[in-house]
Amino acid sequence: MLSSAFLQAVVGRRSVYQIANRSPISDQEIRHLVSTAILHAPSCFNSQSTRIVLLLKEEHRKFWDNASNILKAKIGEDAFHGPTEQKMKGFRNGYGSILFFEDPEPVQALADKFPAYASNFSIWAEHANAIHQYILWTALSEHGLGASLQHYSPLVDSMVVEQWNVPAKWELKAQLVFGEPTGSAREKECLSVEDRILVYGE
Ligand SMILES: Cc1cc2nc3c(=O)[nH]c(=O)nc-3n(C[C@H](O)[C@H](O)[C@H](O)COP(=O)(O)O)c2cc1C
């Protein structure tokens, strides 16, 4: 059966939560992965509305310290302590975080230009953003980093704008947290392929 490097990377990508503050590749190489994803990911009508902020080391820890404090203030000390606090500490233990945003301007420009499809463009922008997330999740994994996808919006939105000079109009969609893996991915049950794919004409 086919087994390209690409397919092996697809199979190898998993959610890895046990990560350390180390990276087997350099910061420049991580930056290169991010640049490659943003240059080559497809987007609807080539609108290129995805934006990315890469946080490494101290900046990554700042994100998760701030996110923890915001979450604690929202849900209260009692609810925060225990599994939630451990989870946030686990993210902080990592090496970096990639924040994925959408710039609404190119999306609105498309809606103005093609009114018949106006309501679709924000949905397609989400799809394009997810493609960036997936490319980077898989690329990090292929280069020996463990990563997991997180969603702490809208809780952290204004903190991110203030801390990293992000345009307030950018909409934060997801956070990909990564670091050198110190544990394996969890067991995963897969539903039957036959129940999920229909093939005709084989
Ligand atoms: C769109 C999307 C949203 C997700 N959101 C979260 C999340 O907020 N937190 C989290 O820990 N994992 C999140 N995940 C990871 C999934 O739980 C995970 O991919 C799934 O259980 C399969 O495991 P695997 O990634 O190891 O293949 C998300 C995955 C996708 C595709």
PDB file of C-alpha atoms and ligand atoms in Angstrom:
ATOM      1  CA  MET A   1       0.000   0.000   0.000  1.00  0.00           C
ATOM      2  CA  LEU A   2       1.052   3.625  -0.469  1.00  0.00           C
ATOM      3  CA  SER A   3       3.217   5.006   2.329  1.00  0.00           C
ATOM      4  CA  SER A   4       4.575   8.425   1.421  1.00  0.00           C
ATOM      5  CA  ALA A   5       6.434  10.626   3.894  1.00  0.00           C
ATOM      6  CA  PHE A   6       3.316  12.789   3.923  1.00  0.00           C
ATOM      7  CA  LEU A   7       1.012   9.902   4.886  1.00  0.00           C
ATOM      8  CA  GLN A   8       3.453   8.773   7.569  1.00  0.00           C
ATOM      9  CA  ALA A   9       3.359  12.281   9.026  1.00  0.00           C
ATOM     10  CA  VAL A  10      -0.459  12.204   8.941  1.00  0.00           C
ATOM     11  CA  VAL A  11      -0.457   8.913  10.852  1.00  0.00           C
ATOM     12  CA  GLY A  12       2.229  10.140  13.284  1.00  0.00           C
ATOM     13  CA  ARG A  13       0.449  13.343  14.341  1.00  0.00           C
ATOM     14  CA  ARG A  14      -1.320  12.947  17.681  1.00  0.00           C
ATOM     15  CA  SER A  15      -2.416  15.067  20.618  1.00  0.00           C
ATOM     16  CA  VAL A  16       0.554  14.993  22.974  1.00  0.00           C
ATOM     17  CA  TYR A  17      -0.003  16.629  26.368  1.00  0.00           C
ATOM     18  CA  GLN A  18       3.179  15.630  28.178  1.00  0.00           C
ATOM     19  CA  ILE A  19       5.721  18.100  26.859  1.00  0.00           C
ATOM     20  CA  ALA A  20       8.918  19.750  28.108  1.00  0.00           C
ATOM     21  CA  ASN A  21      10.503  23.147  27.741  1.00  0.00           C
ATOM     22  CA  ARG A  22      12.885  21.884  25.037  1.00  0.00           C
ATOM     23  CA  SER A  23      12.861  21.581  21.276  1.00  0.00           C
ATOM     24  CA  PRO A  24      14.787  19.196  19.017  1.00  0.00           C
ATOM     25  CA  ILE A  25      14.757  21.864  16.278  1.00  0.00           C
ATOM     26  CA  SER A  26      15.971  25.473  16.445  1.00  0.00           C
ATOM     27  CA  ASP A  27      13.782  28.543  16.822  1.00  0.00           C
ATOM     28  CA  GLN A  28      14.686  29.479  13.237  1.00  0.00           C
ATOM     29  CA  GLU A  29      13.479  26.088  12.047  1.00  0.00           C
ATOM     30  CA  ILE A  30      10.209  26.494  13.962  1.00  0.00           C
ATOM     31  CA  ARG A  31       9.813  29.940  12.403  1.00  0.00           C
ATOM     32  CA  HIS A  32      10.470  28.359   8.986  1.00  0.00           C
ATOM     33  CA  LEU A  33       7.656  25.847   9.544  1.00  0.00           C
ATOM     34  CA  VAL A  34       5.299  28.692  10.406  1.00  0.00           C
ATOM     35  CA  SER A  35       6.350  30.716   7.337  1.00  0.00           C
ATOM     36  CA  THR A  36       5.978  27.679   5.078  1.00  0.00           C
ATOM     37  CA  ALA A  37       2.476  26.996   6.389  1.00  0.00           C
ATOM     38  CA  ILE A  38       1.316  30.574   5.976  1.00  0.00           C
ATOM     39  CA  LEU A  39       2.818  30.835   2.467  1.00  0.00           C
ATOM     40  CA  HIS A  40       1.491  27.557   1.105  1.00  0.00           C
ATOM     41  CA  ALA A  41      -1.791  26.816   2.892  1.00  0.00           C
ATOM     42  CA  PRO A  42      -4.758  27.281   0.557  1.00  0.00           C
ATOM     43  CA  SER A  43      -7.447  29.862   1.304  1.00  0.00           C
ATOM     44  CA  CYS A  44     -10.696  30.667  -0.413  1.00  0.00           C
ATOM     45  CA  PHE A  45     -10.136  32.933  -3.441  1.00  0.00           C
ATOM     46  CA  ASN A  46      -6.536  33.063  -2.176  1.00  0.00           C
ATOM     47  CA  SER A  47      -7.710  35.581   0.433  1.00  0.00           C
ATOM     48  CA  GLN A  48      -4.865  34.686   2.852  1.00  0.00           C
ATOM     49  CA  SER A  49      -6.787  35.896   5.894  1.00  0.00           C
ATOM     50  CA  THR A  50      -4.987  33.721   8.474  1.00  0.00           C
ATOM     51  CA  ARG A  51      -2.567  35.425  10.871  1.00  0.00           C
ATOM     52  CA  ILE A  52      -0.153  33.721  13.253  1.00  0.00           C
ATOM     53  CA  VAL A  53       1.714  34.720  16.392  1.00  0.00           C
ATOM     54  CA  LEU A  54       4.579  32.433  17.424  1.00  0.00           C
ATOM     55  CA  LEU A  55       5.450  32.535  21.129  1.00  0.00           C
ATOM     56  CA  LEU A  56       8.635  30.816  22.295  1.00  0.00           C
ATOM     57  CA  LYS A  57      10.123  30.104  25.699  1.00  0.00           C
ATOM     58  CA  GLU A  58       9.541  33.050  28.080  1.00  0.00           C
ATOM     59  CA  GLU A  59       6.774  34.478  25.859  1.00  0.00           C
ATOM     60  CA  HIS A  60       5.046  31.093  25.728  1.00  0.00           C
ATOM     61  CA  ARG A  61       5.187  30.833  29.526  1.00  0.00           C
ATOM     62  CA  LYS A  62       3.797  34.362  29.808  1.00  0.00           C
ATOM     63  CA  PHE A  63       0.799  33.326  27.703  1.00  0.00           C
ATOM     64  CA  TRP A  64      -0.024  30.344  29.911  1.00  0.00           C
ATOM     65  CA  ASP A  65       0.643  32.215  33.187  1.00  0.00           C
ATOM     66  CA  ASN A  66      -1.714  34.964  32.083  1.00  0.00           C
ATOM     67  CA  ALA A  67      -4.292  32.493  30.750  1.00  0.00           C
ATOM     68  CA  SER A  68      -4.186  30.620  34.082  1.00  0.00           C
ATOM     69  CA  ASN A  69      -4.681  33.823  36.056  1.00  0.00           C
ATOM     70  CA  ILE A  70      -7.607  34.876  33.865  1.00  0.00           C
ATOM     71  CA  LEU A  71      -9.198  31.437  34.143  1.00  0.00           C
ATOM     72  CA  LYS A  72      -8.683  31.366  37.923  1.00  0.00           C
ATOM     73  CA  ALA A  73     -10.303  34.788  38.278  1.00  0.00           C
ATOM     74  CA  LYS A  74     -13.252  33.616  36.188  1.00  0.00           C
ATOM     75  CA  ILE A  75     -14.019  30.233  37.753  1.00  0.00           C
ATOM     76  CA  GLY A  76     -12.648  30.868  41.277  1.00  0.00           C
ATOM     77  CA  GLU A  77      -9.672  29.418  43.158  1.00  0.00           C
ATOM     78  CA  ASP A  78     -11.521  26.282  44.303  1.00  0.00           C
ATOM     79  CA  ALA A  79     -12.642  25.219  40.838  1.00  0.00           C
ATOM     80  CA  PHE A  80      -9.241  26.106  39.364  1.00  0.00           C
ATOM     81  CA  HIS A  81      -7.151  23.987  41.725  1.00  0.00           C
ATOM     82  CA  GLY A  82      -6.893  20.315  40.779  1.00  0.00           C
ATOM     83  CA  PRO A  83      -7.197  19.017  37.204  1.00  0.00           C
ATOM     84  CA  THR A  84      -7.617  22.451  35.586  1.00  0.00           C
ATOM     85  CA  GLU A  85      -4.499  23.842  37.256  1.00  0.00           C
ATOM     86  CA  GLN A  86      -2.531  20.707  36.317  1.00  0.00           C
ATOM     87  CA  LYS A  87      -3.661  20.999  32.713  1.00  0.00           C
ATOM     88  CA  MET A  88      -2.586  24.644  32.512  1.00  0.00           C
ATOM     89  CA  LYS A  89       0.763  23.778  34.139  1.00  0.00           C
ATOM     90  CA  GLY A  90       1.196  21.070  31.519  1.00  0.00           C
ATOM     91  CA  PHE A  91       0.823  23.611  28.723  1.00  0.00           C
ATOM     92  CA  ARG A  92       3.193  26.014  30.476  1.00  0.00           C
ATOM     93  CA  ASN A  93       5.776  23.229  30.653  1.00  0.00           C
ATOM     94  CA  GLY A  94       6.058  23.327  26.865  1.00  0.00           C
ATOM     95  CA  TYR A  95       8.481  25.183  24.617  1.00  0.00           C
ATOM     96  CA  GLY A  96       6.153  27.298  22.510  1.00  0.00           C
ATOM     97  CA  SER A  97       2.646  28.159  21.408  1.00  0.00           C
ATOM     98  CA  ILE A  98       1.332  29.097  18.005  1.00  0.00           C
ATOM     99  CA  LEU A  99      -1.696  31.389  18.076  1.00  0.00           C
ATOM    100  CA  PHE A 100      -3.951  31.276  15.005  1.00  0.00           C
ATOM    101  CA  PHE A 101      -6.071  34.288  14.063  1.00  0.00           C
ATOM    102  CA  GLU A 102      -8.335  35.399  11.250  1.00  0.00           C
ATOM    103  CA  ASP A 103      -8.172  38.932   9.880  1.00  0.00           C
ATOM    104  CA  PRO A 104     -11.815  39.837   9.125  1.00  0.00           C
ATOM    105  CA  GLU A 105     -10.899  42.457   6.507  1.00  0.00           C
ATOM    106  CA  PRO A 106     -10.095  40.180   3.535  1.00  0.00           C
ATOM    107  CA  VAL A 107     -13.102  38.047   4.483  1.00  0.00           C
ATOM    108  CA  GLN A 108     -15.418  41.080   4.441  1.00  0.00           C
ATOM    109  CA  ALA A 109     -13.872  42.243   1.147  1.00  0.00           C
ATOM    110  CA  LEU A 110     -14.863  38.930  -0.441  1.00  0.00           C
ATOM    111  CA  ALA A 111     -18.381  39.161   0.988  1.00  0.00           C
ATOM    112  CA  ASP A 112     -18.714  42.661  -0.515  1.00  0.00           C
ATOM    113  CA  LYS A 113     -17.374  41.495  -3.864  1.00  0.00           C
ATOM    114  CA  PHE A 114     -19.500  38.345  -4.114  1.00  0.00           C
ATOM    115  CA  PRO A 115     -22.783  39.080  -2.306  1.00  0.00           C
ATOM    116  CA  ALA A 116     -24.347  35.810  -3.491  1.00  0.00           C
ATOM    117  CA  TYR A 117     -21.870  33.895  -1.306  1.00  0.00           C
ATOM    118  CA  ALA A 118     -21.559  36.507   1.435  1.00  0.00           C
ATOM    119  CA  SER A 119     -22.579  34.251   4.300  1.00  0.00           C
ATOM    120  CA  ASN A 120     -20.107  31.540   3.283  1.00  0.00           C
ATOM    121  CA  PHE A 121     -16.860  33.473   3.477  1.00  0.00           C
ATOM    122  CA  SER A 122     -16.516  33.461   7.265  1.00  0.00           C
ATOM    123  CA  ILE A 123     -17.136  29.684   7.242  1.00  0.00           C
ATOM    124  CA  TRP A 124     -14.523  29.145   4.560  1.00  0.00           C
ATOM    125  CA  ALA A 125     -12.097  31.357   6.514  1.00  0.00           C
ATOM    126  CA  GLU A 126     -12.517  28.976   9.469  1.00  0.00           C
ATOM    127  CA  HIS A 127     -11.717  26.079   7.155  1.00  0.00           C
ATOM    128  CA  ALA A 128      -8.585  27.816   5.875  1.00  0.00           C
ATOM    129  CA  ASN A 129      -7.507  28.620   9.435  1.00  0.00           C
ATOM    130  CA  ALA A 130      -7.936  24.958  10.387  1.00  0.00           C
ATOM    131  CA  ILE A 131      -5.779  23.929   7.433  1.00  0.00           C
ATOM    132  CA  HIS A 132      -2.957  26.101   8.818  1.00  0.00           C
ATOM    133  CA  GLN A 133      -3.454  24.523  12.248  1.00  0.00           C
ATOM    134  CA  TYR A 134      -3.282  21.041  10.799  1.00  0.00           C
ATOM    135  CA  ILE A 135      -0.193  21.714   8.660  1.00  0.00           C
ATOM    136  CA  LEU A 136       1.704  23.030  11.669  1.00  0.00           C
ATOM    137  CA  TRP A 137       0.477  20.364  14.085  1.00  0.00           C
ATOM    138  CA  THR A 138       1.651  17.699  11.626  1.00  0.00           C
ATOM    139  CA  ALA A 139       4.905  19.470  10.747  1.00  0.00           C
ATOM    140  CA  LEU A 140       5.857  19.924  14.412  1.00  0.00           C
ATOM    141  CA  SER A 141       5.130  16.264  15.051  1.00  0.00           C
ATOM    142  CA  GLU A 142       7.203  15.237  12.043  1.00  0.00           C
ATOM    143  CA  HIS A 143      10.127  17.218  13.505  1.00  0.00           C
ATOM    144  CA  GLY A 144       9.983  15.509  16.879  1.00  0.00           C
ATOM    145  CA  LEU A 145       7.744  17.897  18.798  1.00  0.00           C
ATOM    146  CA  GLY A 146       4.614  16.908  20.721  1.00  0.00           C
ATOM    147  CA  ALA A 147       1.652  19.269  20.364  1.00  0.00           C
ATOM    148  CA  SER A 148      -1.984  19.707  21.313  1.00  0.00           C
ATOM    149  CA  LEU A 149      -4.656  22.063  20.021  1.00  0.00           C
ATOM    150  CA  GLN A 150      -6.309  24.343  22.589  1.00  0.00           C
ATOM    151  CA  HIS A 151      -9.162  26.881  22.607  1.00  0.00           C
ATOM    152  CA  TYR A 152      -9.050  29.582  25.264  1.00  0.00           C
ATOM    153  CA  SER A 153     -10.907  32.279  23.360  1.00  0.00           C
ATOM    154  CA  PRO A 154     -12.578  34.606  24.176  1.00  0.00           C
ATOM    155  CA  LEU A 155     -11.071  34.423  27.672  1.00  0.00           C
ATOM    156  CA  VAL A 156      -7.557  35.375  26.588  1.00  0.00           C
ATOM    157  CA  ASP A 157      -8.347  37.661  23.623  1.00  0.00           C
ATOM    158  CA  SER A 158      -7.772  41.083  25.177  1.00  0.00           C
ATOM    159  CA  MET A 159      -4.697  39.848  27.085  1.00  0.00           C
ATOM    160  CA  VAL A 160      -3.150  38.722  23.783  1.00  0.00           C
ATOM    161  CA  VAL A 161      -3.881  42.076  22.130  1.00  0.00           C
ATOM    162  CA  GLU A 162      -2.248  43.943  25.028  1.00  0.00           C
ATOM    163  CA  GLN A 163       0.775  41.680  25.504  1.00  0.00           C
ATOM    164  CA  TRP A 164       1.887  41.160  21.918  1.00  0.00           C
ATOM    165  CA  ASN A 165       0.656  44.203  20.063  1.00  0.00           C
ATOM    166  CA  VAL A 166      -1.791  42.146  18.031  1.00  0.00           C
ATOM    167  CA  PRO A 167      -4.322  44.175  15.996  1.00  0.00           C
ATOM    168  CA  ALA A 168      -7.566  44.127  18.001  1.00  0.00           C
ATOM    169  CA  LYS A 169      -9.550  43.203  14.880  1.00  0.00           C
ATOM    170  CA  TRP A 170      -7.734  39.847  14.489  1.00  0.00           C
ATOM    171  CA  GLU A 171      -9.939  37.043  15.783  1.00  0.00           C
ATOM    172  CA  LEU A 172      -8.147  34.394  17.840  1.00  0.00           C
ATOM    173  CA  LYS A 173      -9.222  30.901  16.771  1.00  0.00           C
ATOM    174  CA  ALA A 174      -6.888  28.373  18.394  1.00  0.00           C
ATOM    175  CA  GLN A 175      -3.637  27.772  20.224  1.00  0.00           C
ATOM    176  CA  LEU A 176      -1.228  24.975  19.309  1.00  0.00           C
ATOM    177  CA  VAL A 177       0.990  24.175  22.317  1.00  0.00           C
ATOM    178  CA  PHE A 178       4.188  22.249  21.732  1.00  0.00           C
ATOM    179  CA  GLY A 179       7.407  20.987  23.272  1.00  0.00           C
ATOM    180  CA  GLU A 180       9.661  17.973  23.345  1.00  0.00           C
ATOM    181  CA  PRO A 181       7.449  14.979  24.171  1.00  0.00           C
ATOM    182  CA  THR A 182       7.982  13.418  27.609  1.00  0.00           C
ATOM    183  CA  GLY A 183       5.130  10.928  27.242  1.00  0.00           C
ATOM    184  CA  SER A 184       3.110   9.194  24.565  1.00  0.00           C
ATOM    185  CA  ALA A 185      -0.217  10.072  23.036  1.00  0.00           C
ATOM    186  CA  ARG A 186      -3.261   8.484  24.660  1.00  0.00           C
ATOM    187  CA  GLU A 187      -4.888   5.349  23.269  1.00  0.00           C
ATOM    188  CA  LYS A 188      -7.295   6.337  20.530  1.00  0.00           C
ATOM    189  CA  GLU A 189     -10.345   4.418  19.419  1.00  0.00           C
ATOM    190  CA  CYS A 190     -11.127   4.776  15.741  1.00  0.00           C
ATOM    191  CA  LEU A 191     -14.645   4.250  14.408  1.00  0.00           C
ATOM    192  CA  SER A 192     -14.919   1.845  11.520  1.00  0.00           C
ATOM    193  CA  VAL A 193     -13.630   3.234   8.232  1.00  0.00           C
ATOM    194  CA  GLU A 194     -16.326   1.378   6.311  1.00  0.00           C
ATOM    195  CA  ASP A 195     -19.065   3.249   8.215  1.00  0.00           C
ATOM    196  CA  ARG A 196     -17.528   6.588   7.349  1.00  0.00           C
ATOM    197  CA  ILE A 197     -16.528   6.335   3.702  1.00  0.00           C
ATOM    198  CA  LEU A 198     -18.676   5.542   0.685  1.00  0.00           C
ATOM    199  CA  VAL A 199     -16.809   4.538  -2.473  1.00  0.00           C
ATOM    200  CA  TYR A 200     -18.431   4.145  -5.874  1.00  0.00           C
ATOM    201  CA  GLY A 201     -16.881   3.075  -9.153  1.00  0.00           C
ATOM    202  CA  GLU A 202     -13.849   1.210  -7.717  1.00  0.00           C
TER     203      GLU A 202
HETATM  204  C1  LIG B   1     -11.230  21.222  15.682  1.00  0.00           C
HETATM  205  C2  LIG B   1     -10.577  20.553  16.854  1.00  0.00           C
HETATM  206  C3  LIG B   1     -10.695  21.094  18.113  1.00  0.00           C
HETATM  207  C4  LIG B   1     -10.021  20.531  19.201  1.00  0.00           C
HETATM  208  N1  LIG B   1     -10.037  21.152  20.420  1.00  0.00           N
HETATM  209  C5  LIG B   1      -9.307  20.657  21.428  1.00  0.00           C
HETATM  210  C6  LIG B   1      -9.215  21.364  22.659  1.00  0.00           C
HETATM  211  O1  LIG B   1      -9.778  22.451  22.823  1.00  0.00           O
HETATM  212  N2  LIG B   1      -8.460  20.814  23.647  1.00  0.00           N
HETATM  213  C7  LIG B   1      -7.795  19.639  23.478  1.00  0.00           C
HETATM  214  O2  LIG B   1      -7.115  19.191  24.395  1.00  0.00           O
HETATM  215  N3  LIG B   1      -7.851  18.956  22.311  1.00  0.00           N
HETATM  216  C8  LIG B   1      -8.586  19.449  21.290  1.00  0.00           C
HETATM  217  N4  LIG B   1      -8.618  18.786  20.092  1.00  0.00           N
HETATM  218  C9  LIG B   1      -7.903  17.500  19.941  1.00  0.00           C
HETATM  219  C10 LIG B   1      -8.830  16.311  19.845  1.00  0.00           C
HETATM  220  O3  LIG B   1      -9.407  16.004  21.090  1.00  0.00           O
HETATM  221  C11 LIG B   1      -8.013  15.142  19.294  1.00  0.00           C
HETATM  222  O4  LIG B   1      -7.506  15.499  18.026  1.00  0.00           O
HETATM  223  C12 LIG B   1      -8.806  13.855  19.175  1.00  0.00           C
HETATM  224  O5  LIG B   1      -9.191  13.370  20.438  1.00  0.00           O
HETATM  225  C13 LIG B   1      -8.023  12.769  18.447  1.00  0.00           C
HETATM  226  O6  LIG B   1      -6.772  12.528  19.079  1.00  0.00           O
HETATM  227  P1  LIG B   1      -5.400  12.747  18.302  1.00  0.00           P
HETATM  228  O7  LIG B   1      -5.221  14.237  18.099  1.00  0.00           O
HETATM  229  O8  LIG B   1      -4.349  12.179  19.189  1.00  0.00           O
HETATM  230  O9  LIG B   1      -5.485  12.053  16.973  1.00  0.00           O
HETATM  231  C14 LIG B   1      -9.277  19.346  19.013  1.00  0.00           C
HETATM  232  C15 LIG B   1      -9.188  18.782  17.729  1.00  0.00           C
HETATM  233  C16 LIG B   1      -9.813  19.384  16.671  1.00  0.00           C
HETATM  234  C17 LIG B   1      -9.648  18.796  15.291  1.00  0.00           C
END
